[in-house]
Tab-separated table of C-alpha atoms and ligand atoms in Angstrom:
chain	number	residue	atom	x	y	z
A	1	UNK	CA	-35.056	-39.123	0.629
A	2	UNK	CA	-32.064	-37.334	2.193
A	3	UNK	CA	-30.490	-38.474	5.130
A	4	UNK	CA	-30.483	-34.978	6.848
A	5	UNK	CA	-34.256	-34.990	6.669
A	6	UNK	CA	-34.747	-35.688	10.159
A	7	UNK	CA	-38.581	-35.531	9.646
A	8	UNK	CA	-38.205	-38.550	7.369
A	9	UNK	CA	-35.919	-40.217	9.557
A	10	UNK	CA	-38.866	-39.888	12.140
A	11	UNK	CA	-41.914	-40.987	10.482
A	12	UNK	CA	-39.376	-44.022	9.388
A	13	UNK	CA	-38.556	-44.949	12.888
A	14	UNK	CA	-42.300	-44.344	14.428
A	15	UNK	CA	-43.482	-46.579	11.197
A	16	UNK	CA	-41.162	-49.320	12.061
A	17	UNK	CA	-41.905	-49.654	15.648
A	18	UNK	CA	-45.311	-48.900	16.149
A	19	UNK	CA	-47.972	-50.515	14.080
A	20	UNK	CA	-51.007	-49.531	15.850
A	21	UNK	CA	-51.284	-46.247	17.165
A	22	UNK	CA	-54.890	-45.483	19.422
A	23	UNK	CA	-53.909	-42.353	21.308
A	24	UNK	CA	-51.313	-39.523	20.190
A	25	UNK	CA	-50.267	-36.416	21.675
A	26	UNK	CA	-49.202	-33.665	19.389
A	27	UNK	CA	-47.441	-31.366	21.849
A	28	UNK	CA	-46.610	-28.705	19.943
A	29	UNK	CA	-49.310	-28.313	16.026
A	30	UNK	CA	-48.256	-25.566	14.844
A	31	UNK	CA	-48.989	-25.492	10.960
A	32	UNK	CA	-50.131	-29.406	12.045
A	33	UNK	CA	-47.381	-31.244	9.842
A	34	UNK	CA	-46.636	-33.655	12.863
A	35	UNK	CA	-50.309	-34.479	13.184
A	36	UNK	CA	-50.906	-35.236	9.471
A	37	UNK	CA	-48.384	-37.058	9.407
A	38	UNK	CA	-49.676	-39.221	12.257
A	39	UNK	CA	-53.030	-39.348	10.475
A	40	UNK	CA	-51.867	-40.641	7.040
A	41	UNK	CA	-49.563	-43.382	9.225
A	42	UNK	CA	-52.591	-44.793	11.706
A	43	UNK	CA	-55.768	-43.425	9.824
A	44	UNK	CA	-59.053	-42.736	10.885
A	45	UNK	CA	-58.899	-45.054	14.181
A	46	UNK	CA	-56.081	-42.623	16.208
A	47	UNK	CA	-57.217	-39.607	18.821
A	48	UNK	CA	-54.914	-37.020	18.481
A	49	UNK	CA	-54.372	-34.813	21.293
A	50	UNK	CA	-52.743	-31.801	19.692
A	51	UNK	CA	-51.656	-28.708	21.641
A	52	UNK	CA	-50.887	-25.690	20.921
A	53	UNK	CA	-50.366	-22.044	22.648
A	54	UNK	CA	-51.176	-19.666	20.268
A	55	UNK	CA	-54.860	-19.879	18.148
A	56	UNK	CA	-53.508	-18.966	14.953
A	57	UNK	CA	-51.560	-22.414	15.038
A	58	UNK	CA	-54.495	-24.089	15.542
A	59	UNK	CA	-56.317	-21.966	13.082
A	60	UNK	CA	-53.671	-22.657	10.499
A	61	UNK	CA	-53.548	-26.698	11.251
A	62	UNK	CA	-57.419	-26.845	11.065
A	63	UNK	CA	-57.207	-25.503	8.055
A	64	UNK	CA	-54.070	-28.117	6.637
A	65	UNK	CA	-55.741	-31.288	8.201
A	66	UNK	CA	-58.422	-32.680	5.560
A	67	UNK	CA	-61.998	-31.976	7.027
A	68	UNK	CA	-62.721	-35.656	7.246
A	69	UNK	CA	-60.037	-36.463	10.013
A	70	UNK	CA	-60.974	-33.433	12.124
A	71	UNK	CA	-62.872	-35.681	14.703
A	72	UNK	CA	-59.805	-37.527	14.863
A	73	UNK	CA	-58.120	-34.687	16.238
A	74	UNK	CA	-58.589	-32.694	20.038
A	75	UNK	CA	-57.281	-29.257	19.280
A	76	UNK	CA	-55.991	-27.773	22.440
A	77	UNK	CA	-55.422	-24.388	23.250
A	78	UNK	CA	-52.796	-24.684	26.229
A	79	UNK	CA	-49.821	-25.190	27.160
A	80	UNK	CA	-47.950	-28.947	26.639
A	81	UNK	CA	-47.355	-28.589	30.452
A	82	UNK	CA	-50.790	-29.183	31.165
A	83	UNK	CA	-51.364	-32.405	29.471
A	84	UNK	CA	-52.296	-34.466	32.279
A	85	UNK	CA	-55.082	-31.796	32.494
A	86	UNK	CA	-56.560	-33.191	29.046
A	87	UNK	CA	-55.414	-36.444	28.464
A	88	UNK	CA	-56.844	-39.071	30.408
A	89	UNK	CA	-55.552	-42.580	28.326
A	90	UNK	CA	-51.927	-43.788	27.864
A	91	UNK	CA	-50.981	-42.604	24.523
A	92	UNK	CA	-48.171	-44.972	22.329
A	93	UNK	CA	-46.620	-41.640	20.238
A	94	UNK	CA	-46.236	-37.829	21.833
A	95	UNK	CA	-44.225	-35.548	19.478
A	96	UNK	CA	-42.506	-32.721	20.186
A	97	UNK	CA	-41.221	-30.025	17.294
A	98	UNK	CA	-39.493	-26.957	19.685
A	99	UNK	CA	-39.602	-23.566	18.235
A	100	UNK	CA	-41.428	-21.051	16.553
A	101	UNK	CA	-44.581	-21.297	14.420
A	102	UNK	CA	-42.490	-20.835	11.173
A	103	UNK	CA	-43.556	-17.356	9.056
A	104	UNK	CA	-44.670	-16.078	12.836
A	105	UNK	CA	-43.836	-13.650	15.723
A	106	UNK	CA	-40.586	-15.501	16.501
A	107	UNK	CA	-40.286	-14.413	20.287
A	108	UNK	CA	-43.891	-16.862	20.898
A	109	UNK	CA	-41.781	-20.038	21.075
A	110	UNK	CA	-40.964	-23.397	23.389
A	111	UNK	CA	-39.323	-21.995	26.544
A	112	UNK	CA	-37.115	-24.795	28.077
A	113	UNK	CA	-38.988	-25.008	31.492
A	114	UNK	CA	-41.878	-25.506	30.157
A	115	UNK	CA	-41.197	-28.031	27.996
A	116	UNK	CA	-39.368	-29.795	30.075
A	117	UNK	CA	-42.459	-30.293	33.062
A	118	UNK	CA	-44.223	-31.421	29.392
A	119	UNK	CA	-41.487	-34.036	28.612
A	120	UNK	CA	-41.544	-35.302	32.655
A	121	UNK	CA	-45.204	-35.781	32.629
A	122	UNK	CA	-44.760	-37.341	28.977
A	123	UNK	CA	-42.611	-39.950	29.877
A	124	UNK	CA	-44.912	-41.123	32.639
A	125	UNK	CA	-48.310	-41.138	30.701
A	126	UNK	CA	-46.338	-42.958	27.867
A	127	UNK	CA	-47.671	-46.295	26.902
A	128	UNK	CA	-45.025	-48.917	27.871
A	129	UNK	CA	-43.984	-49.792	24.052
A	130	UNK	CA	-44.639	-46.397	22.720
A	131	UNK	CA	-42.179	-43.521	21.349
A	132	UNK	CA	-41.952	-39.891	22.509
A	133	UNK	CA	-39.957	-37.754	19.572
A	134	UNK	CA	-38.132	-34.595	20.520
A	135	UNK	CA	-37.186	-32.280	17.249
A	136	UNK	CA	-34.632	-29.597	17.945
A	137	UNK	CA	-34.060	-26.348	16.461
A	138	UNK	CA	-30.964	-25.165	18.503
A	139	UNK	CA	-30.517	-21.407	16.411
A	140	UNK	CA	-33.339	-20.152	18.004
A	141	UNK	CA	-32.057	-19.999	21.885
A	142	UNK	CA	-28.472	-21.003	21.658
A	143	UNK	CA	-29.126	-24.770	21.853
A	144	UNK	CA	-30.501	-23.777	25.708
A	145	UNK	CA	-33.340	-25.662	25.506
A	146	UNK	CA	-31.475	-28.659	23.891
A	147	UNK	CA	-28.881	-28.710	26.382
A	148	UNK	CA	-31.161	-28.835	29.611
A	149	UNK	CA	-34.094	-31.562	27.858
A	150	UNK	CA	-31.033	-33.478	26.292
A	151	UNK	CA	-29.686	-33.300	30.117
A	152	UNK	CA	-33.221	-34.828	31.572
A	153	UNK	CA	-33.546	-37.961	28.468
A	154	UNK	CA	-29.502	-38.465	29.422
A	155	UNK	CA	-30.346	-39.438	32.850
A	156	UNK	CA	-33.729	-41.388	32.129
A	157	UNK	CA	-33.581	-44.868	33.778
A	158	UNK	CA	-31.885	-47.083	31.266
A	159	UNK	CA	-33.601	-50.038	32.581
A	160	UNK	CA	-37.424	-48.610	31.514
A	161	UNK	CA	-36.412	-46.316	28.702
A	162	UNK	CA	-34.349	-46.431	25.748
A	163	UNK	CA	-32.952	-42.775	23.734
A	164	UNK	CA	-31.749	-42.208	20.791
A	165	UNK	CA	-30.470	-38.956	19.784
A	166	UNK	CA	-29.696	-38.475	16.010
A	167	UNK	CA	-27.506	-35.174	15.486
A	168	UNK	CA	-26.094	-34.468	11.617
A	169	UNK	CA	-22.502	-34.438	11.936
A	170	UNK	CA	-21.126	-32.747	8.607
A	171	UNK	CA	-23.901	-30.112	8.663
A	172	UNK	CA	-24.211	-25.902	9.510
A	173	UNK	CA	-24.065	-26.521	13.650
A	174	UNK	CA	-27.711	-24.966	13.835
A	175	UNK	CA	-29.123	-28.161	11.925
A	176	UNK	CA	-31.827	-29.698	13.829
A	177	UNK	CA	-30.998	-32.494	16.060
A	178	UNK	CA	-33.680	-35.506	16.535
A	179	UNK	CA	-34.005	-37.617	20.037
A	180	UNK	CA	-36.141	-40.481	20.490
A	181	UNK	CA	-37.355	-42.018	23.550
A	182	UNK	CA	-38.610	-45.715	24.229
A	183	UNK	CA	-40.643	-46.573	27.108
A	184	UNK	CA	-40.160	-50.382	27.358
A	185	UNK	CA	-42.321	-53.380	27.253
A	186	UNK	CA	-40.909	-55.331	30.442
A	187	UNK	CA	-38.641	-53.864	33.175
A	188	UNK	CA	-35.985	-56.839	32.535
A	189	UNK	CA	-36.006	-56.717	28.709
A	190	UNK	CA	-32.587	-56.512	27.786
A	191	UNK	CA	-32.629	-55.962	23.738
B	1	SAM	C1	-41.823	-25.530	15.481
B	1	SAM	S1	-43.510	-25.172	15.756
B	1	SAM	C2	-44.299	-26.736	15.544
B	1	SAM	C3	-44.389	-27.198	14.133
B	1	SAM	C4	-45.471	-28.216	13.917
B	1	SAM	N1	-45.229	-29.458	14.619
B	1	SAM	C5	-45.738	-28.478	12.455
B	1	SAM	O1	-45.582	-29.615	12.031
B	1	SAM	O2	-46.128	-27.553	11.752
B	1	SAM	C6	-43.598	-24.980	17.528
B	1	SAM	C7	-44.997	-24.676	18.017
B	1	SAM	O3	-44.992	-24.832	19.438
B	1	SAM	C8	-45.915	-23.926	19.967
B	1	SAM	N2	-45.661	-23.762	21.404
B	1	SAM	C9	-44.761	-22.958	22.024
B	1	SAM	N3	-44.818	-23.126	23.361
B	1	SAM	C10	-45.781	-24.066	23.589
B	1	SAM	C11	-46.311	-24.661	24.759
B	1	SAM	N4	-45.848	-24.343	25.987
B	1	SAM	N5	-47.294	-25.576	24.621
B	1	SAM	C12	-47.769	-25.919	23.394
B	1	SAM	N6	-47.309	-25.388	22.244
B	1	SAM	C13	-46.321	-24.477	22.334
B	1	SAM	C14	-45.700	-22.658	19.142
B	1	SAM	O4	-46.823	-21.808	19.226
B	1	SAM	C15	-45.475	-23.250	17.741
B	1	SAM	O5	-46.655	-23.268	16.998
């Protein structure tokens, strides 16, 4: 396991602090790594809301996800912005992986204002407890769409959320970049 792998670095960090996942949010399927991922970590009990704008992602991700964990999984045809429209419970874990659909029309991709009203209504239907993970891929607009979302988690309230951002530092500048928000138990928990 490499350190750059930020994917790795992810699933470590989700693993380690949350141990019972009910209710995802896949906010952006594509291929549906993210939400096979979730399924192999929190098994056939999770509901996985899993968006996605274009059909063939969804098309491609039905046909990655085993058969069997299908009803585990609410494939969405819409835009992350509109989550509130769909998602009714608090979920503990909402991922974010900004882009393109990889081997795809490359202009069909995460626009920053978009993602952004996503990320706002995110961090209020979070679970307190639960993790929201933001995965960058800053060649693809000139790091615009990293600079203004990085802007919005930099000014978060520091006594209700906690952010991580993990950014390799001896790697081509275009390498992704990982952030990770907390939504916290208690308002006065100070660890
Ligand atoms: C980098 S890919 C996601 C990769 C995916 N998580 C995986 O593991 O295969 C980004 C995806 O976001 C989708 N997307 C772009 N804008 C979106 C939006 N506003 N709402 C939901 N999905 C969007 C694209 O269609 C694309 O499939």
């Amino acid at each position: 396991m490499r350190l750059n792998n930020l994917i790795d670095i992810q699933n470590l960090i989700i693993k380690t602090y949350l141990s019972d996942v009910k209710v995802a949010i896949d906010a952006t399927l594509g291929n549906g790594k993210d939400t096979i991922n979730m399924l192999e970590m929190f098994g056939s009990e999770v509901k996985i809301y899993a968006f996605d704008i274009q059909q063939q992602a969804i098309d491609s991700a039905k046909s990655a996800i085993k058969p069997e964990y299908h009803k585990n999984v609410v494939f969405i045809n819409d835009s992350h912005e509109y989550i509130d429209n769909y998602v009714t419970e608090k979920p503990e874990l909402i991922t974010f992986n900004l882009g393109y659909l990889p081997k795809s029309d490359h202009v069909i991709k995460t626009q920053s204002y978009t993602t952004l009203r996503a990320l706002d209504k995110a961090v209020n239907m979070l679970k307190p407890g639960g993790l929201i993970t933001i995965m960058f891929y800053v060649g693809h607009d000139n790091a615009r769409e990293y600079n203004n979302l990085s802007e919005f988690v930099r000014i978060l309230n520091p006594s209700t959320f906690k952010a991580i951002h993990i950014n390799p530092v001896n790697q081509d500048q275009n390498a992704p970049k990982l952030v990770i928000i907390q939504k916290l138990e208690e308002k006065n928990e100070t660890k």
